[in-house]
Amino acid sequence: MKIDKYYRRIIDGVPTAVIVADQNLKAVFTNAAFRALFPSGLEEGTLGKVTCCAAKVKACGSEECRGCPLYDAFEDALCSNKKVTRRVFQKVRTDGLARDVSYSLTVSPLGGGLCMGTIDDAYELEIAQELQTAKSIQQRLLPAGNWAGGKRYSYMYIPCRDIGGDLPDVYTVGNSACGMIADVSGKGISAGMLSAFVKAAYDKTAYSPAEAISNLNAKFSELNLDERNYVTVAAVRIDGDSITYSMAGHNVPILLKTGSGITRIMLNSPPISNWFENPSYYEDTIRYEKGDILVLLTDGVTECKNPRGEMFGADGAIKTLSVSRTADEFIKNLEHTLKNFNKNLNDDITAIAFDL
């Protein structure tokens, strides 16, 4: 028994992913490398549960799972008593999300009714795990609370892929609540990296929204990226009875719900980019009254299209805001309305709303 434990420790330290199954096609051993590839799986049990199979794992090996290349590889190796290699395409579930992965599986009979499977070329699995880690990190970049500078706020962030290119942020400068919403070019991993840069580079100490955007543009220029990369930004500072705002290429209006209706706030300025030398950013101020609602949006909201090609538009956001009594109610109404408008969102959807 001691030598058995010794061998297990050796296999557990091997960098190649290893799984051992018995004659009933139940996994009886998985090493650390295997468990790292399938972090949500079990150490022992059915092949489906061990690999986090997103199919019906309770039916693993039954008629319902006929044709599963993972199961077939072990079954063929046991029946033929020969080494079997398969390319496995599988849908696995990690942290509640299902994704397609593929890997090369070699199953070798060990005798005594046991077979050992080794996994190679698991590049897609590793990428999937890296994406999951990046997604978790990006979630931590989002606002953590619902109060800033004495103002209650609510927000919505729905990336169309695992990694998004939008960035909502809310913070306090002095006694004032400040909000910033950014939309970077592209989608996926590159957009996620650029949004992380914006989070780190945006100057939260600047009292002036225009100054904060100007400082961001200066830091962006140091990256020396090509003209395909840019960032649009809308920033606000909420004081006792006024809102100071600035925009950088953010053509989506800021909406202010007042007792007399909805005000669309727009201010033209270039995006954060290397398109212009020394661009200027301006700010303006507008009054508000207690009970008003201030909304910041990205174009993923206004440019959302339904299956008929109709655009949600600023009018859709205005209509949603007009029937909402609070910032939190607006965000909930907006999310519900957008998902009914188009169940397959093809852009990041982000909005921030403040109760004034």
Coordinates of C-alpha atoms in Angstrom, one line a residue:
M1 CA 0.0 0.0 0.0
K2 CA 2.9 2.4 0.7
I3 CA 4.4 1.8 -2.8
D4 CA 0.9 2.5 -4.2
K5 CA 0.7 5.8 -2.5
Y6 CA 4.3 6.6 -3.7
Y7 CA 3.3 5.9 -7.3
R8 CA 0.2 8.0 -6.9
R9 CA 2.3 11.0 -5.7
I10 CA 4.6 10.6 -8.7
I11 CA 1.7 10.6 -11.2
D12 CA 0.1 13.5 -9.3
G13 CA 3.3 15.5 -10.0
V14 CA 3.5 14.7 -13.7
P15 CA 2.7 17.8 -15.8
T16 CA 0.6 15.8 -18.3
A17 CA -3.1 15.5 -17.4
V18 CA -3.8 11.8 -16.4
I19 CA -7.1 10.0 -15.7
V20 CA -7.5 6.4 -14.7
A21 CA -10.8 4.6 -15.2
D22 CA -12.0 1.1 -14.2
Q23 CA -13.9 -1.6 -16.2
N24 CA -17.2 0.2 -15.4
L25 CA -15.8 3.4 -17.0
K26 CA -15.7 5.1 -13.6
A27 CA -12.7 7.5 -13.0
V28 CA -10.8 6.2 -10.0
F29 CA -7.9 8.6 -10.1
T30 CA -7.1 12.0 -11.6
N31 CA -3.8 13.8 -11.1
A32 CA -3.3 17.5 -10.3
A33 CA -2.7 18.5 -14.0
F34 CA -6.1 16.9 -15.0
R35 CA -7.9 18.6 -12.2
A36 CA -6.4 21.9 -13.2
L37 CA -7.8 21.5 -16.7
F38 CA -11.3 20.6 -15.3
P39 CA -11.4 22.7 -12.1
S40 CA -15.1 22.2 -11.5
G41 CA -15.0 18.4 -11.8
L42 CA -14.8 15.7 -9.2
E43 CA -11.7 13.7 -8.4
E44 CA -13.5 10.4 -8.9
G45 CA -16.8 9.2 -10.4
T46 CA -18.4 9.2 -13.9
L47 CA -16.3 10.6 -16.8
G48 CA -19.0 13.3 -17.2
K49 CA -18.7 14.5 -13.6
V50 CA -14.9 14.4 -13.6
T51 CA -14.6 16.4 -16.8
C52 CA -17.4 18.9 -15.9
C53 CA -19.4 17.7 -18.9
A54 CA -22.2 20.1 -19.7
A55 CA -24.4 17.3 -21.0
K56 CA -26.5 15.0 -18.8
V57 CA -23.8 13.8 -16.5
K58 CA -26.2 11.6 -14.6
A59 CA -26.7 9.6 -17.8
C60 CA -22.9 9.4 -18.6
G61 CA -22.3 6.2 -20.6
S62 CA -26.0 5.5 -21.3
E63 CA -27.8 5.6 -24.6
E64 CA -28.3 9.4 -24.1
C65 CA -24.6 9.9 -24.3
R66 CA -23.9 7.5 -27.2
G67 CA -21.2 8.9 -29.5
C68 CA -19.3 10.7 -26.7
P69 CA -15.7 10.5 -27.9
L70 CA -14.3 10.5 -24.4
Y71 CA -16.5 7.6 -23.3
D72 CA -15.9 5.7 -26.5
A73 CA -12.1 6.0 -26.3
F74 CA -12.1 4.3 -22.8
E75 CA -14.6 1.7 -23.9
D76 CA -12.6 0.8 -27.1
A77 CA -9.3 0.6 -25.2
L78 CA -10.9 -1.8 -22.6
C79 CA -12.6 -4.0 -25.3
S80 CA -9.6 -4.2 -27.6
N81 CA -6.9 -4.1 -25.0
K82 CA -5.0 -1.7 -27.3
K83 CA -4.0 1.9 -27.1
V84 CA -6.6 4.2 -28.5
T85 CA -6.2 7.9 -29.5
R86 CA -9.1 10.3 -30.1
R87 CA -9.6 13.9 -30.7
V88 CA -12.3 14.9 -28.2
F89 CA -14.7 17.8 -28.7
Q90 CA -16.7 18.4 -25.6
K91 CA -18.9 21.0 -24.0
V92 CA -17.8 21.6 -20.4
R93 CA -19.3 23.7 -17.6
T94 CA -17.1 25.9 -15.4
D95 CA -18.4 28.4 -12.9
G96 CA -21.9 27.9 -14.3
L97 CA -20.8 28.7 -17.9
A98 CA -20.8 26.1 -20.7
R99 CA -18.1 26.3 -23.4
D100 CA -16.7 24.1 -26.2
V101 CA -13.2 22.7 -25.8
S102 CA -11.1 20.1 -27.6
Y103 CA -8.1 18.0 -26.7
S104 CA -6.2 14.9 -27.8
L105 CA -6.8 11.9 -25.6
T106 CA -4.7 8.7 -25.6
V107 CA -6.1 5.8 -23.6
S108 CA -3.8 2.9 -22.7
P109 CA -4.9 -0.4 -21.0
L110 CA -3.1 -1.0 -17.7
G111 CA -4.4 -4.5 -17.0
G112 CA -6.6 -5.5 -14.2
G113 CA -9.6 -3.8 -15.8
L114 CA -8.0 -0.3 -15.6
C115 CA -7.2 2.1 -18.4
M116 CA -5.1 5.3 -18.2
G117 CA -6.0 8.4 -20.3
T118 CA -3.5 11.2 -21.0
I119 CA -4.4 14.5 -22.5
D120 CA -2.3 16.5 -24.9
D121 CA -2.8 19.6 -27.1
A122 CA -5.3 21.0 -24.6
Y123 CA -4.7 24.5 -25.8
E124 CA -8.3 25.4 -26.0
L125 CA -8.9 24.2 -22.4
E126 CA -6.1 26.4 -21.2
I127 CA -7.4 29.4 -23.2
A128 CA -10.9 28.8 -21.7
Q129 CA -9.5 28.9 -18.2
E130 CA -7.5 32.0 -18.9
L131 CA -10.6 33.7 -20.2
Q132 CA -12.5 32.7 -17.1
T133 CA -9.7 34.1 -14.9
A134 CA -9.7 37.3 -17.0
K135 CA -13.5 37.5 -16.7
S136 CA -13.2 37.2 -12.9
I137 CA -10.6 40.0 -12.8
Q138 CA -12.7 42.2 -15.0
Q139 CA -15.7 41.7 -12.7
R140 CA -13.6 43.1 -9.8
L141 CA -13.0 46.3 -11.8
L142 CA -16.7 47.1 -11.5
P143 CA -18.1 49.4 -8.9
A144 CA -18.4 47.6 -5.6
G145 CA -21.2 49.6 -3.8
N146 CA -24.3 51.7 -4.5
W147 CA -23.5 55.0 -2.8
A148 CA -20.9 57.7 -3.7
G149 CA -20.7 61.3 -2.5
G150 CA -24.1 60.9 -0.8
K151 CA -25.8 59.8 -4.0
R152 CA -27.3 56.5 -4.6
Y153 CA -26.5 54.8 -7.9
S154 CA -27.2 51.6 -9.8
Y155 CA -25.5 50.2 -12.9
M156 CA -25.8 47.5 -15.5
Y157 CA -22.8 45.7 -17.3
I158 CA -23.5 42.9 -19.7
P159 CA -20.6 42.0 -21.9
C160 CA -21.5 40.3 -25.2
R161 CA -18.5 38.0 -24.8
D162 CA -16.7 36.6 -21.8
I163 CA -14.5 39.7 -21.8
G164 CA -16.1 43.1 -22.4
G165 CA -14.8 46.4 -23.7
D166 CA -17.1 48.7 -21.6
L167 CA -16.1 50.1 -18.2
P168 CA -18.5 51.8 -15.7
D169 CA -16.9 53.5 -12.7
V170 CA -18.4 55.5 -9.8
Y171 CA -16.3 57.1 -7.1
T172 CA -16.1 60.2 -4.8
V173 CA -14.0 63.3 -5.1
G174 CA -14.3 65.5 -2.0
N175 CA -18.0 65.6 -1.3
S176 CA -19.0 65.0 -4.9
A177 CA -20.2 61.8 -6.6
C178 CA -18.4 61.1 -9.8
G179 CA -19.3 58.8 -12.6
M180 CA -17.3 57.7 -15.7
I181 CA -18.4 55.3 -18.5
A182 CA -16.0 54.2 -21.2
D183 CA -16.3 52.2 -24.4
V184 CA -13.1 50.9 -26.0
S185 CA -12.6 49.8 -29.6
G186 CA -13.0 46.1 -30.5
K187 CA -14.3 43.2 -28.5
G188 CA -13.0 40.2 -26.6
I189 CA -9.5 39.9 -25.0
S190 CA -8.0 43.0 -26.7
A191 CA -10.9 45.2 -25.6
G192 CA -10.7 43.8 -22.1
M193 CA -7.0 44.7 -21.8
L194 CA -7.7 48.2 -23.1
S195 CA -10.5 48.7 -20.6
A196 CA -8.2 47.5 -17.8
F197 CA -5.8 50.2 -18.9
V198 CA -8.5 52.8 -18.7
K199 CA -9.4 51.7 -15.2
A200 CA -5.8 52.1 -14.1
A201 CA -5.0 55.3 -16.0
Y202 CA -8.2 57.3 -15.4
D203 CA -7.4 60.1 -12.9
K204 CA -9.9 59.8 -10.0
T205 CA -8.2 62.6 -8.1
A206 CA -9.1 65.2 -10.7
Y207 CA -12.0 67.5 -9.7
S208 CA -12.6 68.5 -13.3
P209 CA -14.1 65.8 -15.6
A210 CA -12.4 67.4 -18.6
E211 CA -9.1 67.4 -16.8
A212 CA -9.5 63.7 -16.0
I213 CA -10.2 62.9 -19.6
S214 CA -7.3 65.0 -20.8
N215 CA -5.0 63.1 -18.4
L216 CA -6.3 59.8 -19.7
N217 CA -5.6 60.9 -23.3
A218 CA -2.0 61.8 -22.4
K219 CA -1.4 58.4 -20.9
F220 CA -3.1 56.7 -23.8
S221 CA -0.7 58.5 -26.2
E222 CA 2.2 56.9 -24.4
L223 CA 1.0 53.4 -25.5
N224 CA 1.7 54.4 -29.1
L225 CA -1.2 52.3 -30.4
D226 CA -2.3 52.4 -34.0
E227 CA -5.4 54.3 -35.3
R228 CA -7.7 51.3 -34.8
N229 CA -7.5 51.6 -31.1
Y230 CA -9.5 54.3 -29.3
V231 CA -11.7 55.0 -26.3
T232 CA -14.9 57.0 -25.9
V233 CA -15.6 58.4 -22.5
A234 CA -18.4 60.3 -20.7
A235 CA -17.6 61.7 -17.2
V236 CA -19.7 63.6 -14.7
R237 CA -19.3 65.2 -11.3
I238 CA -22.4 65.7 -9.2
D239 CA -22.4 68.6 -6.8
G240 CA -25.1 70.0 -4.5
D241 CA -27.4 71.3 -7.2
S242 CA -25.4 70.9 -10.5
I243 CA -23.8 68.4 -12.8
T244 CA -20.5 69.1 -14.5
Y245 CA -19.9 66.8 -17.4
S246 CA -17.4 66.2 -20.2
M247 CA -17.2 63.8 -23.1
A248 CA -14.6 62.3 -25.4
G249 CA -16.1 61.1 -28.6
H250 CA -19.0 59.6 -26.6
N251 CA -21.9 60.3 -29.0
V252 CA -24.5 58.7 -26.8
P253 CA -26.3 61.4 -24.8
I254 CA -26.4 61.7 -21.1
L255 CA -30.0 61.7 -20.0
L256 CA -31.4 63.7 -17.1
K257 CA -35.0 63.1 -16.0
T258 CA -36.6 66.2 -14.5
G259 CA -40.0 67.1 -13.4
S260 CA -40.7 68.6 -16.8
G261 CA -39.4 65.7 -18.9
I262 CA -36.1 64.3 -20.2
T263 CA -33.0 66.4 -21.1
R264 CA -30.5 65.0 -23.6
I265 CA -27.0 66.3 -22.8
M266 CA -24.5 66.2 -25.6
L267 CA -21.0 67.8 -26.0
N268 CA -18.8 67.1 -29.0
S269 CA -15.2 66.3 -28.5
P270 CA -12.7 63.8 -30.0
P271 CA -12.3 60.3 -28.6
I272 CA -9.2 59.2 -26.6
S273 CA -6.9 58.1 -29.5
N274 CA -3.8 59.0 -31.5
W275 CA -5.9 60.6 -34.3
F276 CA -5.2 64.2 -33.2
E277 CA -2.3 66.0 -31.7
N278 CA -3.1 67.7 -28.4
P279 CA -6.9 67.5 -28.5
S280 CA -8.9 69.8 -26.2
Y281 CA -11.6 68.5 -23.9
Y282 CA -14.3 70.8 -22.5
E283 CA -16.9 70.6 -19.8
D284 CA -20.2 72.2 -19.1
T285 CA -22.6 72.4 -16.1
I286 CA -26.3 71.8 -15.9
R287 CA -28.7 72.3 -12.9
Y288 CA -30.8 69.5 -11.4
E289 CA -33.4 69.2 -8.7
K290 CA -33.9 66.7 -5.9
G291 CA -35.7 63.6 -7.3
D292 CA -34.1 63.8 -10.8
I293 CA -32.3 60.8 -12.3
L294 CA -29.0 61.1 -14.3
V295 CA -28.2 58.3 -16.8
L296 CA -24.9 57.5 -18.6
L297 CA -25.0 54.9 -21.5
T298 CA -22.8 53.3 -24.0
D299 CA -23.8 52.8 -27.6
G300 CA -24.4 49.1 -27.0
V301 CA -27.7 50.3 -25.5
T302 CA -28.8 52.7 -28.2
E303 CA -27.4 50.7 -31.2
C304 CA -29.0 47.4 -30.0
K305 CA -31.0 45.9 -32.9
N306 CA -33.9 43.5 -32.8
P307 CA -34.3 40.6 -35.3
R308 CA -36.1 43.0 -37.7
G309 CA -33.1 45.3 -37.7
E310 CA -34.8 48.1 -35.7
M311 CA -32.5 50.0 -33.4
F312 CA -33.4 50.6 -29.7
G313 CA -32.0 54.1 -30.0
A314 CA -31.8 56.9 -27.5
D315 CA -35.6 57.1 -27.8
G316 CA -35.9 53.6 -26.3
A317 CA -33.7 54.6 -23.4
I318 CA -35.7 57.8 -22.9
K319 CA -39.0 55.9 -22.9
T320 CA -37.6 53.5 -20.3
L321 CA -36.4 56.4 -18.2
S322 CA -39.7 58.2 -18.4
V323 CA -41.5 55.3 -16.7
S324 CA -38.8 54.7 -14.0
R325 CA -39.1 56.3 -10.6
T326 CA -35.6 55.6 -9.3
A327 CA -32.1 54.9 -10.7
D328 CA -32.4 51.3 -9.6
E329 CA -35.8 50.9 -11.2
F330 CA -34.4 52.4 -14.5
I331 CA -31.5 49.9 -14.6
K332 CA -33.9 47.0 -14.0
N333 CA -36.4 48.2 -16.5
L334 CA -33.6 48.8 -19.1
E335 CA -32.2 45.4 -18.7
H336 CA -35.6 43.7 -19.0
T337 CA -36.6 45.8 -22.0
L338 CA -33.3 45.2 -23.9
K339 CA -33.5 41.5 -23.4
N340 CA -37.0 41.4 -24.7
F341 CA -36.0 43.6 -27.6
N342 CA -33.1 41.3 -28.6
K343 CA -32.3 38.1 -26.8
N344 CA -28.9 37.8 -28.7
L345 CA -27.0 40.9 -27.7
N346 CA -24.0 41.6 -30.1
D347 CA -22.4 44.4 -28.2
D348 CA -21.5 45.2 -24.6
I349 CA -24.4 46.8 -22.7
T350 CA -23.5 49.3 -20.0
A351 CA -25.4 52.0 -18.1
I352 CA -25.1 54.0 -14.9
A353 CA -27.9 55.8 -13.2
F354 CA -27.8 58.2 -10.2
D355 CA -30.6 59.3 -7.9
L356 CA -30.1 63.1 -7.5

